[in-house]
Amino acid sequence: MAAGTAAVLAWAPGPAAAVGQATVAGTMALVTFVFFQAFNLLTVRHPTRSLFHRESLHHPNPLVATLAVVVLLGIIVEVDALHGFFTTIDLSLGQWLACVAVGSAILWAGELVQALLRARDRRRGGHGA
């Protein structure tokens, strides 16, 4: 998570920030880190079951919590009146998508690990979900 956030901070467009000045890079780093945390919440809710398993819909609390976090993040970044308080700046759709793509890496890595654990359990004769 730290490496992905630092990479976005380093590669995001725009000038270097003065102290307390909002930048595209700083806002994108914040958004990326929040997406890392949100996707991580979805990944860790079960040790082997995929988020995309139908059982995930039977326990919607992590999905609802993640949606709430993303909505609040959107408000923090896109409502001009909040920019000064949170030191953020509006992002373009492409910048949002870049943050989601980088932040979702933890979800895809988690899904891969869970798939490997399920395969291991099947080989051992276990009951991995």
JSON list of C-alpha atoms in Angstrom, two decimals:
[
{"chain": "A", "resi": 1, "resn": "MET", "atom": "CA", "xyz": [0.00, 0.00, 0.00]},
{"chain": "A", "resi": 2, "resn": "ALA", "atom": "CA", "xyz": [2.78, 2.41, 0.89]},
{"chain": "A", "resi": 3, "resn": "ALA", "atom": "CA", "xyz": [4.71, 1.66, -2.30]},
{"chain": "A", "resi": 4, "resn": "GLY", "atom": "CA", "xyz": [1.64, 2.13, -4.51]},
{"chain": "A", "resi": 5, "resn": "THR", "atom": "CA", "xyz": [0.70, 5.38, -2.78]},
{"chain": "A", "resi": 6, "resn": "ALA", "atom": "CA", "xyz": [4.28, 6.68, -3.02]},
{"chain": "A", "resi": 7, "resn": "ALA", "atom": "CA", "xyz": [4.39, 5.76, -6.71]},
{"chain": "A", "resi": 8, "resn": "VAL", "atom": "CA", "xyz": [1.20, 7.73, -7.39]},
{"chain": "A", "resi": 9, "resn": "LEU", "atom": "CA", "xyz": [2.60, 10.66, -5.42]},
{"chain": "A", "resi": 10, "resn": "ALA", "atom": "CA", "xyz": [5.81, 10.58, -7.46]},
{"chain": "A", "resi": 11, "resn": "TRP", "atom": "CA", "xyz": [4.18, 10.13, -10.87]},
{"chain": "A", "resi": 12, "resn": "ALA", "atom": "CA", "xyz": [1.10, 12.34, -10.55]},
{"chain": "A", "resi": 13, "resn": "PRO", "atom": "CA", "xyz": [1.08, 15.51, -12.64]},
{"chain": "A", "resi": 14, "resn": "GLY", "atom": "CA", "xyz": [1.46, 19.00, -11.34]},
{"chain": "A", "resi": 15, "resn": "PRO", "atom": "CA", "xyz": [3.91, 21.25, -9.52]},
{"chain": "A", "resi": 16, "resn": "ALA", "atom": "CA", "xyz": [5.58, 20.47, -6.21]},
{"chain": "A", "resi": 17, "resn": "ALA", "atom": "CA", "xyz": [3.53, 21.55, -3.22]},
{"chain": "A", "resi": 18, "resn": "ALA", "atom": "CA", "xyz": [4.23, 24.38, -0.87]},
{"chain": "A", "resi": 19, "resn": "VAL", "atom": "CA", "xyz": [3.37, 23.61, 2.76]},
{"chain": "A", "resi": 20, "resn": "GLY", "atom": "CA", "xyz": [-0.41, 23.46, 3.15]},
{"chain": "A", "resi": 21, "resn": "GLN", "atom": "CA", "xyz": [-1.04, 23.79, -0.59]},
{"chain": "A", "resi": 22, "resn": "ALA", "atom": "CA", "xyz": [-3.30, 21.26, -2.30]},
{"chain": "A", "resi": 23, "resn": "THR", "atom": "CA", "xyz": [-1.87, 19.47, -5.31]},
{"chain": "A", "resi": 24, "resn": "VAL", "atom": "CA", "xyz": [-3.09, 16.89, -7.77]},
{"chain": "A", "resi": 25, "resn": "ALA", "atom": "CA", "xyz": [-0.32, 14.54, -6.58]},
{"chain": "A", "resi": 26, "resn": "GLY", "atom": "CA", "xyz": [-1.23, 14.91, -2.92]},
{"chain": "A", "resi": 27, "resn": "THR", "atom": "CA", "xyz": [-4.92, 14.43, -3.60]},
{"chain": "A", "resi": 28, "resn": "MET", "atom": "CA", "xyz": [-4.26, 11.40, -5.79]},
{"chain": "A", "resi": 29, "resn": "ALA", "atom": "CA", "xyz": [-2.03, 9.89, -3.08]},
{"chain": "A", "resi": 30, "resn": "LEU", "atom": "CA", "xyz": [-4.81, 10.35, -0.51]},
{"chain": "A", "resi": 31, "resn": "VAL", "atom": "CA", "xyz": [-7.42, 8.85, -2.83]},
{"chain": "A", "resi": 32, "resn": "THR", "atom": "CA", "xyz": [-5.17, 5.92, -3.73]},
{"chain": "A", "resi": 33, "resn": "PHE", "atom": "CA", "xyz": [-4.45, 5.15, -0.08]},
{"chain": "A", "resi": 34, "resn": "VAL", "atom": "CA", "xyz": [-8.15, 5.24, 0.80]},
{"chain": "A", "resi": 35, "resn": "PHE", "atom": "CA", "xyz": [-8.90, 2.87, -2.09]},
{"chain": "A", "resi": 36, "resn": "PHE", "atom": "CA", "xyz": [-6.14, 0.55, -0.85]},
{"chain": "A", "resi": 37, "resn": "GLN", "atom": "CA", "xyz": [-7.82, 0.50, 2.57]},
{"chain": "A", "resi": 38, "resn": "ALA", "atom": "CA", "xyz": [-11.32, 0.03, 1.14]},
{"chain": "A", "resi": 39, "resn": "PHE", "atom": "CA", "xyz": [-10.27, -2.85, -1.11]},
{"chain": "A", "resi": 40, "resn": "ASN", "atom": "CA", "xyz": [-8.29, -4.37, 1.75]},
{"chain": "A", "resi": 41, "resn": "LEU", "atom": "CA", "xyz": [-11.46, -4.38, 3.88]},
{"chain": "A", "resi": 42, "resn": "LEU", "atom": "CA", "xyz": [-13.17, -6.43, 1.18]},
{"chain": "A", "resi": 43, "resn": "THR", "atom": "CA", "xyz": [-10.22, -8.79, 0.82]},
{"chain": "A", "resi": 44, "resn": "VAL", "atom": "CA", "xyz": [-9.67, -9.68, 4.48]},
{"chain": "A", "resi": 45, "resn": "ARG", "atom": "CA", "xyz": [-13.25, -10.46, 5.42]},
{"chain": "A", "resi": 46, "resn": "HIS", "atom": "CA", "xyz": [-12.67, -14.22, 4.77]},
{"chain": "A", "resi": 47, "resn": "PRO", "atom": "CA", "xyz": [-9.35, -16.11, 4.64]},
{"chain": "A", "resi": 48, "resn": "THR", "atom": "CA", "xyz": [-10.10, -18.14, 1.48]},
{"chain": "A", "resi": 49, "resn": "ARG", "atom": "CA", "xyz": [-13.47, -17.14, -0.01]},
{"chain": "A", "resi": 50, "resn": "SER", "atom": "CA", "xyz": [-13.38, -14.80, -2.98]},
{"chain": "A", "resi": 51, "resn": "LEU", "atom": "CA", "xyz": [-15.16, -11.47, -2.81]},
{"chain": "A", "resi": 52, "resn": "PHE", "atom": "CA", "xyz": [-16.91, -12.59, -5.99]},
{"chain": "A", "resi": 53, "resn": "HIS", "atom": "CA", "xyz": [-18.43, -15.66, -4.32]},
{"chain": "A", "resi": 54, "resn": "ARG", "atom": "CA", "xyz": [-22.22, -15.55, -3.96]},
{"chain": "A", "resi": 55, "resn": "GLU", "atom": "CA", "xyz": [-21.87, -15.83, -0.15]},
{"chain": "A", "resi": 56, "resn": "SER", "atom": "CA", "xyz": [-20.45, -12.29, -0.11]},
{"chain": "A", "resi": 57, "resn": "LEU", "atom": "CA", "xyz": [-23.94, -10.94, -0.74]},
{"chain": "A", "resi": 58, "resn": "HIS", "atom": "CA", "xyz": [-25.22, -12.67, 2.42]},
{"chain": "A", "resi": 59, "resn": "HIS", "atom": "CA", "xyz": [-22.95, -10.44, 4.52]},
{"chain": "A", "resi": 60, "resn": "PRO", "atom": "CA", "xyz": [-23.28, -6.98, 2.98]},
{"chain": "A", "resi": 61, "resn": "ASN", "atom": "CA", "xyz": [-21.78, -4.94, 5.83]},
{"chain": "A", "resi": 62, "resn": "PRO", "atom": "CA", "xyz": [-18.24, -4.77, 4.36]},
{"chain": "A", "resi": 63, "resn": "LEU", "atom": "CA", "xyz": [-19.69, -3.81, 0.98]},
{"chain": "A", "resi": 64, "resn": "VAL", "atom": "CA", "xyz": [-21.87, -1.10, 2.52]},
{"chain": "A", "resi": 65, "resn": "ALA", "atom": "CA", "xyz": [-18.97, 0.23, 4.63]},
{"chain": "A", "resi": 66, "resn": "THR", "atom": "CA", "xyz": [-16.73, 0.36, 1.55]},
{"chain": "A", "resi": 67, "resn": "LEU", "atom": "CA", "xyz": [-19.38, 2.18, -0.46]},
{"chain": "A", "resi": 68, "resn": "ALA", "atom": "CA", "xyz": [-19.83, 4.71, 2.37]},
{"chain": "A", "resi": 69, "resn": "VAL", "atom": "CA", "xyz": [-16.07, 5.35, 2.49]},
{"chain": "A", "resi": 70, "resn": "VAL", "atom": "CA", "xyz": [-15.92, 5.90, -1.28]},
{"chain": "A", "resi": 71, "resn": "VAL", "atom": "CA", "xyz": [-18.89, 8.30, -1.20]},
{"chain": "A", "resi": 72, "resn": "LEU", "atom": "CA", "xyz": [-17.33, 10.30, 1.63]},
{"chain": "A", "resi": 73, "resn": "LEU", "atom": "CA", "xyz": [-14.01, 10.35, -0.22]},
{"chain": "A", "resi": 74, "resn": "GLY", "atom": "CA", "xyz": [-15.77, 11.70, -3.31]},
{"chain": "A", "resi": 75, "resn": "ILE", "atom": "CA", "xyz": [-17.33, 14.46, -1.22]},
{"chain": "A", "resi": 76, "resn": "ILE", "atom": "CA", "xyz": [-13.98, 15.38, 0.35]},
{"chain": "A", "resi": 77, "resn": "VAL", "atom": "CA", "xyz": [-12.28, 15.60, -3.03]},
{"chain": "A", "resi": 78, "resn": "GLU", "atom": "CA", "xyz": [-15.00, 17.04, -5.23]},
{"chain": "A", "resi": 79, "resn": "VAL", "atom": "CA", "xyz": [-16.83, 19.56, -2.99]},
{"chain": "A", "resi": 80, "resn": "ASP", "atom": "CA", "xyz": [-14.96, 22.83, -3.41]},
{"chain": "A", "resi": 81, "resn": "ALA", "atom": "CA", "xyz": [-16.00, 24.11, 0.04]},
{"chain": "A", "resi": 82, "resn": "LEU", "atom": "CA", "xyz": [-14.06, 21.24, 1.65]},
{"chain": "A", "resi": 83, "resn": "HIS", "atom": "CA", "xyz": [-10.83, 21.64, -0.32]},
{"chain": "A", "resi": 84, "resn": "GLY", "atom": "CA", "xyz": [-9.20, 23.99, 2.17]},
{"chain": "A", "resi": 85, "resn": "PHE", "atom": "CA", "xyz": [-10.06, 21.86, 5.19]},
{"chain": "A", "resi": 86, "resn": "PHE", "atom": "CA", "xyz": [-8.80, 18.61, 3.68]},
{"chain": "A", "resi": 87, "resn": "THR", "atom": "CA", "xyz": [-6.09, 20.16, 1.44]},
{"chain": "A", "resi": 88, "resn": "THR", "atom": "CA", "xyz": [-7.50, 18.49, -1.65]},
{"chain": "A", "resi": 89, "resn": "ILE", "atom": "CA", "xyz": [-8.17, 19.52, -5.22]},
{"chain": "A", "resi": 90, "resn": "ASP", "atom": "CA", "xyz": [-10.64, 18.29, -7.86]},
{"chain": "A", "resi": 91, "resn": "LEU", "atom": "CA", "xyz": [-9.50, 15.24, -9.84]},
{"chain": "A", "resi": 92, "resn": "SER", "atom": "CA", "xyz": [-10.36, 14.35, -13.41]},
{"chain": "A", "resi": 93, "resn": "LEU", "atom": "CA", "xyz": [-12.10, 11.09, -14.23]},
{"chain": "A", "resi": 94, "resn": "GLY", "atom": "CA", "xyz": [-8.83, 9.69, -15.55]},
{"chain": "A", "resi": 95, "resn": "GLN", "atom": "CA", "xyz": [-7.07, 10.56, -12.29]},
{"chain": "A", "resi": 96, "resn": "TRP", "atom": "CA", "xyz": [-9.83, 8.88, -10.25]},
{"chain": "A", "resi": 97, "resn": "LEU", "atom": "CA", "xyz": [-9.55, 5.78, -12.44]},
{"chain": "A", "resi": 98, "resn": "ALA", "atom": "CA", "xyz": [-5.76, 5.70, -11.99]},
{"chain": "A", "resi": 99, "resn": "CYS", "atom": "CA", "xyz": [-6.23, 5.83, -8.20]},
{"chain": "A", "resi": 100, "resn": "VAL", "atom": "CA", "xyz": [-8.81, 3.02, -8.33]},
{"chain": "A", "resi": 101, "resn": "ALA", "atom": "CA", "xyz": [-6.54, 0.92, -10.55]},
{"chain": "A", "resi": 102, "resn": "VAL", "atom": "CA", "xyz": [-3.54, 1.26, -8.24]},
{"chain": "A", "resi": 103, "resn": "GLY", "atom": "CA", "xyz": [-5.61, 0.89, -5.06]},
{"chain": "A", "resi": 104, "resn": "SER", "atom": "CA", "xyz": [-7.34, -2.22, -6.38]},
{"chain": "A", "resi": 105, "resn": "ALA", "atom": "CA", "xyz": [-3.98, -4.01, -6.68]},
{"chain": "A", "resi": 106, "resn": "ILE", "atom": "CA", "xyz": [-4.44, -5.23, -3.11]},
{"chain": "A", "resi": 107, "resn": "LEU", "atom": "CA", "xyz": [-7.80, -6.77, -4.04]},
{"chain": "A", "resi": 108, "resn": "TRP", "atom": "CA", "xyz": [-6.34, -8.65, -7.01]},
{"chain": "A", "resi": 109, "resn": "ALA", "atom": "CA", "xyz": [-3.33, -9.78, -4.97]},
{"chain": "A", "resi": 110, "resn": "GLY", "atom": "CA", "xyz": [-5.67, -10.95, -2.22]},
{"chain": "A", "resi": 111, "resn": "GLU", "atom": "CA", "xyz": [-7.87, -12.81, -4.70]},
{"chain": "A", "resi": 112, "resn": "LEU", "atom": "CA", "xyz": [-4.77, -14.54, -6.07]},
{"chain": "A", "resi": 113, "resn": "VAL", "atom": "CA", "xyz": [-3.61, -15.58, -2.61]},
{"chain": "A", "resi": 114, "resn": "GLN", "atom": "CA", "xyz": [-7.10, -16.83, -1.72]},
{"chain": "A", "resi": 115, "resn": "ALA", "atom": "CA", "xyz": [-7.29, -18.83, -4.97]},
{"chain": "A", "resi": 116, "resn": "LEU", "atom": "CA", "xyz": [-3.93, -20.42, -4.17]},
{"chain": "A", "resi": 117, "resn": "LEU", "atom": "CA", "xyz": [-5.11, -21.27, -0.65]},
{"chain": "A", "resi": 118, "resn": "ARG", "atom": "CA", "xyz": [-8.31, -22.81, -2.01]},
{"chain": "A", "resi": 119, "resn": "ALA", "atom": "CA", "xyz": [-6.29, -24.90, -4.49]},
{"chain": "A", "resi": 120, "resn": "ARG", "atom": "CA", "xyz": [-3.98, -26.03, -1.69]},
{"chain": "A", "resi": 121, "resn": "ASP", "atom": "CA", "xyz": [-6.98, -26.99, 0.47]},
{"chain": "A", "resi": 122, "resn": "ARG", "atom": "CA", "xyz": [-8.53, -28.97, -2.39]},
{"chain": "A", "resi": 123, "resn": "ARG", "atom": "CA", "xyz": [-5.25, -30.85, -2.93]},
{"chain": "A", "resi": 124, "resn": "ARG", "atom": "CA", "xyz": [-5.15, -31.67, 0.77]},
{"chain": "A", "resi": 125, "resn": "GLY", "atom": "CA", "xyz": [-8.78, -32.79, 0.73]},
{"chain": "A", "resi": 126, "resn": "GLY", "atom": "CA", "xyz": [-9.97, -29.82, 2.81]},
{"chain": "A", "resi": 127, "resn": "HIS", "atom": "CA", "xyz": [-13.15, -27.84, 2.41]},
{"chain": "A", "resi": 128, "resn": "GLY", "atom": "CA", "xyz": [-11.90, -24.44, 1.20]},
{"chain": "A", "resi": 129, "resn": "ALA", "atom": "CA", "xyz": [-14.85, -22.24, 0.30]}
]
